[in-house]
Amino acid sequence: MNTVAGPSTDVGDFRARVRAFLDSELPDDWAGVGKLDHAEAREFAQRWRASLAEHGFLAASWPVEYGGAGLTDAERVLLAEEFARVGVPTGIMNDIFSIVMIGNTLLHWGTEEQKKHFLPRILSGQDVWCQGYSEPDSGSDLASLSTRAVLDGDEWVINGQKIWTSGGHLADWIFVLVRTNSEAPAHRGITMLLVPIEQDGVDVRPIKNIAGESEFNEVYFTDARCPKENVVGEVDKGWPVAMTLLGFERGESAATLPIMFRAELDRLLDLARENGAAAEPVMRDALADIYIDNEVMRFLGRDSLARFLAGHAPGPDAAISKLFWSEYHEKATELALDVLERESLVAEGRRPTNTTLFQTDDVGAPNTSASWITTALNSRSGTIYAGTSEIQKTIIGEKLLGLPK
Ligand SMILES: Cc1cc2nc3c(=O)[nH]c(=O)nc-3n(C[C@H](O)[C@H](O)[C@H](O)COP(=O)(O)OP(=O)(O)OC[C@H]3O[C@@H](n4cnc5c(N)ncnc54)[C@H](O)[C@@H]3O)c2cc1C
């Protein structure tokens, strides 16, 4: 099945193989998902995912025995980079939860039975996952979570509520952090459970975001059940499992975000040239400013990628990149609304699809007001998810600058 991907020691050779794959799979006039309308983009995403799975590129770093291609870190990053360059996704929206998060976590912590059962079902698309961490009163302070699970014979019985569950409406499984021991200190009595969503005790309710989309959800558990053996790691020792899962974004974004943000900036410059904004001195200043920030981001990305590929685990300095790109994106998209002037008041034309999940619009997307308005509104979320800007600043202050707690 793995006709193209496979372990390779020569990264240069590997780039040529990825390009050959893209050439053979994409039409000659391919110019990015952004050229497709929403129905075509949805259809393309499913076909593309199936093709990636067939060629071992879907979960490319997984061992071959579990359906991956056993790629090295350098090859995996290169693959993501080449895909970003031509404007194709590395999977569909929920794959960040199914493959990057729970799939990788099962490879690390799962039992052989769990790996054999769940991993092929993820790759085939039979099981789609979402992430049940945050609660209404536990976000940044995740260890204070209060959703509970108790054993009843051979099953866990779960009660409580999760919130901001991205893609929960598209998923049939949720990995949930629950409190299984309320006597133990906060970080100790937590367990990670694998819970099927299709049951009476689980209720997924959409939340509308400021862009008018319902991408995330509230998830209520009322005597919901899962088998006793659906624990990842050990009972009451889920905290290190939960943290491993959050650490699986390793390197790809340092390579792909600068490409995506540069493509977006080029689109903004086109817009400013076309509508005359680029001729105004104040606007030119702002565009030059954003270009400088974009370049800084590129260097930060290169730096963290080089350290990652040299074998350094991501440390507190990852907070600098997260803070910088998320704040950059708010600024860049706000500038786009200024460039649009009155047009920024009404969303018209093609909107972004969900293939890039809260980042830039799809590569090749037309310069419509709906594109920029939606992206600008969605960019707000970048300073919240995966650790808010305030939390990143605390990490920088305490861990990098050595300031008092
Ligand atoms: C688009 C989007 C998608 C998401 N998807 C998921 C998902 O799929 N699954 C999931 O489990 N969660 C998801 N989240 C939730 C996300 O992880 C939380 O929103 C995030 O951890 C912040 O938690 P909170 O919203 O409870 O804010 P809080 O932690 O309540 O923070 C509120 C404010 O207080 C500040 N603050 C909090 N603590 C401190 C501190 N110690 N020092 C200084 N300031 C502080 C914060 O910076 C923030 O400004 C998603 C969020 C967004 C925006």
mmCIF file with all atom_site columns, C-alpha atoms and ligand atoms in Angstrom, residues 97 131 133-134 139-140 163-166 216 358 381 384-385 388 390-391, ligand 1:
data_model
loop_
_atom_site.group_PDB
_atom_site.id
_atom_site.type_symbol
_atom_site.label_atom_id
_atom_site.label_alt_id
_atom_site.label_comp_id
_atom_site.label_asym_id
_atom_site.label_entity_id
_atom_site.label_seq_id
_atom_site.pdbx_PDB_ins_code
_atom_site.Cartn_x
_atom_site.Cartn_y
_atom_site.Cartn_z
_atom_site.occupancy
_atom_site.B_iso_or_equiv
_atom_site.pdbx_formal_charge
_atom_site.auth_seq_id
_atom_site.auth_comp_id
_atom_site.auth_asym_id
_atom_site.auth_atom_id
_atom_site.pdbx_PDB_model_num
ATOM   1  C CA  . PHE A 1 97  ? -7.448  15.567 17.329 1.00 0.00 ? 97  PHE A CA  1
ATOM   2  C CA  . GLN A 1 131 ? -10.760 16.882 22.548 1.00 0.00 ? 131 GLN A CA  1
ATOM   3  C CA  . TYR A 1 133 ? -10.190 19.135 28.118 1.00 0.00 ? 133 TYR A CA  1
ATOM   4  C CA  . SER A 1 134 ? -11.609 22.630 28.841 1.00 0.00 ? 134 SER A CA  1
ATOM   5  C CA  . GLY A 1 139 ? -9.300  26.544 30.959 1.00 0.00 ? 139 GLY A CA  1
ATOM   6  C CA  . SER A 1 140 ? -5.861  27.979 31.663 1.00 0.00 ? 140 SER A CA  1
ATOM   7  C CA  . ILE A 1 163 ? -16.727 23.367 26.530 1.00 0.00 ? 163 ILE A CA  1
ATOM   8  C CA  . TRP A 1 164 ? -15.092 24.841 23.392 1.00 0.00 ? 164 TRP A CA  1
ATOM   9  C CA  . THR A 1 165 ? -14.922 21.329 21.959 1.00 0.00 ? 165 THR A CA  1
ATOM   10 C CA  . SER A 1 166 ? -13.754 21.975 18.377 1.00 0.00 ? 166 SER A CA  1
ATOM   11 C CA  . PHE A 1 216 ? -16.946 24.423 18.615 1.00 0.00 ? 216 PHE A CA  1
ATOM   12 C CA  . PHE A 1 358 ? -8.562  29.349 12.467 1.00 0.00 ? 358 PHE A CA  1
ATOM   13 C CA  . SER A 1 381 ? -9.044  32.831 18.819 1.00 0.00 ? 381 SER A CA  1
ATOM   14 C CA  . ILE A 1 384 ? -6.683  32.095 23.363 1.00 0.00 ? 384 ILE A CA  1
ATOM   15 C CA  . TYR A 1 385 ? -6.398  28.445 22.315 1.00 0.00 ? 385 TYR A CA  1
ATOM   16 C CA  . THR A 1 388 ? -3.589  32.419 26.049 1.00 0.00 ? 388 THR A CA  1
ATOM   17 C CA  . GLU A 1 390 ? -1.162  36.136 29.136 1.00 0.00 ? 390 GLU A CA  1
ATOM   18 C CA  . ILE A 1 391 ? -0.101  32.581 29.919 1.00 0.00 ? 391 ILE A CA  1
HETATM 19 C C1  . LIG B 2 .   ? -11.166 28.480 18.818 1.00 0.00 ? 1   LIG B C1  1
HETATM 20 C C2  . LIG B 2 .   ? -10.961 27.681 20.058 1.00 0.00 ? 1   LIG B C2  1
HETATM 21 C C3  . LIG B 2 .   ? -10.980 26.305 19.984 1.00 0.00 ? 1   LIG B C3  1
HETATM 22 C C4  . LIG B 2 .   ? -10.819 25.538 21.148 1.00 0.00 ? 1   LIG B C4  1
HETATM 23 N N1  . LIG B 2 .   ? -10.895 24.174 21.058 1.00 0.00 ? 1   LIG B N1  1
HETATM 24 C C5  . LIG B 2 .   ? -10.820 23.424 22.180 1.00 0.00 ? 1   LIG B C5  1
HETATM 25 C C6  . LIG B 2 .   ? -10.997 22.010 22.123 1.00 0.00 ? 1   LIG B C6  1
HETATM 26 O O1  . LIG B 2 .   ? -11.197 21.434 21.061 1.00 0.00 ? 1   LIG B O1  1
HETATM 27 N N2  . LIG B 2 .   ? -10.963 21.313 23.279 1.00 0.00 ? 1   LIG B N2  1
HETATM 28 C C7  . LIG B 2 .   ? -10.725 21.897 24.487 1.00 0.00 ? 1   LIG B C7  1
HETATM 29 O O2  . LIG B 2 .   ? -10.674 21.205 25.500 1.00 0.00 ? 1   LIG B O2  1
HETATM 30 N N3  . LIG B 2 .   ? -10.576 23.262 24.583 1.00 0.00 ? 1   LIG B N3  1
HETATM 31 C C8  . LIG B 2 .   ? -10.619 24.019 23.465 1.00 0.00 ? 1   LIG B C8  1
HETATM 32 N N4  . LIG B 2 .   ? -10.472 25.409 23.533 1.00 0.00 ? 1   LIG B N4  1
HETATM 33 C C9  . LIG B 2 .   ? -10.375 26.023 24.853 1.00 0.00 ? 1   LIG B C9  1
HETATM 34 C C10 . LIG B 2 .   ? -9.031  26.666 25.184 1.00 0.00 ? 1   LIG B C10 1
HETATM 35 O O3  . LIG B 2 .   ? -8.081  25.682 25.486 1.00 0.00 ? 1   LIG B O3  1
HETATM 36 C C11 . LIG B 2 .   ? -9.292  27.621 26.359 1.00 0.00 ? 1   LIG B C11 1
HETATM 37 O O4  . LIG B 2 .   ? -10.135 28.650 25.888 1.00 0.00 ? 1   LIG B O4  1
HETATM 38 C C12 . LIG B 2 .   ? -8.026  28.210 26.890 1.00 0.00 ? 1   LIG B C12 1
HETATM 39 O O5  . LIG B 2 .   ? -7.278  27.236 27.548 1.00 0.00 ? 1   LIG B O5  1
HETATM 40 C C13 . LIG B 2 .   ? -8.313  29.373 27.869 1.00 0.00 ? 1   LIG B C13 1
HETATM 41 O O6  . LIG B 2 .   ? -9.192  28.968 28.848 1.00 0.00 ? 1   LIG B O6  1
HETATM 42 P P1  . LIG B 2 .   ? -10.522 29.792 29.184 1.00 0.00 ? 1   LIG B P1  1
HETATM 43 O O7  . LIG B 2 .   ? -11.236 30.077 27.912 1.00 0.00 ? 1   LIG B O7  1
HETATM 44 O O8  . LIG B 2 .   ? -11.260 29.034 30.241 1.00 0.00 ? 1   LIG B O8  1
HETATM 45 O O9  . LIG B 2 .   ? -10.032 31.172 29.758 1.00 0.00 ? 1   LIG B O9  1
HETATM 46 P P2  . LIG B 2 .   ? -9.527  31.436 31.236 1.00 0.00 ? 1   LIG B P2  1
HETATM 47 O O10 . LIG B 2 .   ? -8.465  30.480 31.613 1.00 0.00 ? 1   LIG B O10 1
HETATM 48 O O11 . LIG B 2 .   ? -10.699 31.573 32.140 1.00 0.00 ? 1   LIG B O11 1
HETATM 49 O O12 . LIG B 2 .   ? -8.860  32.857 31.062 1.00 0.00 ? 1   LIG B O12 1
HETATM 50 C C14 . LIG B 2 .   ? -9.624  34.076 30.997 1.00 0.00 ? 1   LIG B C14 1
HETATM 51 C C15 . LIG B 2 .   ? -8.657  35.238 30.908 1.00 0.00 ? 1   LIG B C15 1
HETATM 52 O O13 . LIG B 2 .   ? -7.835  35.276 32.079 1.00 0.00 ? 1   LIG B O13 1
HETATM 53 C C16 . LIG B 2 .   ? -6.461  35.194 31.736 1.00 0.00 ? 1   LIG B C16 1
HETATM 54 N N5  . LIG B 2 .   ? -5.755  34.356 32.708 1.00 0.00 ? 1   LIG B N5  1
HETATM 55 C C17 . LIG B 2 .   ? -6.120  33.117 33.136 1.00 0.00 ? 1   LIG B C17 1
HETATM 56 N N6  . LIG B 2 .   ? -5.220  32.648 34.015 1.00 0.00 ? 1   LIG B N6  1
HETATM 57 C C18 . LIG B 2 .   ? -4.243  33.585 34.104 1.00 0.00 ? 1   LIG B C18 1
HETATM 58 C C19 . LIG B 2 .   ? -3.024  33.677 34.841 1.00 0.00 ? 1   LIG B C19 1
HETATM 59 N N7  . LIG B 2 .   ? -2.617  32.694 35.644 1.00 0.00 ? 1   LIG B N7  1
HETATM 60 N N8  . LIG B 2 .   ? -2.283  34.800 34.690 1.00 0.00 ? 1   LIG B N8  1
HETATM 61 C C20 . LIG B 2 .   ? -2.671  35.810 33.879 1.00 0.00 ? 1   LIG B C20 1
HETATM 62 N N9  . LIG B 2 .   ? -3.826  35.778 33.156 1.00 0.00 ? 1   LIG B N9  1
HETATM 63 C C21 . LIG B 2 .   ? -4.593  34.694 33.273 1.00 0.00 ? 1   LIG B C21 1
HETATM 64 C C22 . LIG B 2 .   ? -6.431  34.551 30.354 1.00 0.00 ? 1   LIG B C22 1
HETATM 65 O O14 . LIG B 2 .   ? -5.249  34.896 29.647 1.00 0.00 ? 1   LIG B O14 1
HETATM 66 C C23 . LIG B 2 .   ? -7.689  35.121 29.729 1.00 0.00 ? 1   LIG B C23 1
HETATM 67 O O15 . LIG B 2 .   ? -7.435  36.395 29.216 1.00 0.00 ? 1   LIG B O15 1
HETATM 68 C C24 . LIG B 2 .   ? -10.619 26.181 22.400 1.00 0.00 ? 1   LIG B C24 1
HETATM 69 C C25 . LIG B 2 .   ? -10.573 27.586 22.452 1.00 0.00 ? 1   LIG B C25 1
HETATM 70 C C26 . LIG B 2 .   ? -10.752 28.322 21.308 1.00 0.00 ? 1   LIG B C26 1
HETATM 71 C C27 . LIG B 2 .   ? -10.703 29.829 21.404 1.00 0.00 ? 1   LIG B C27 1
#
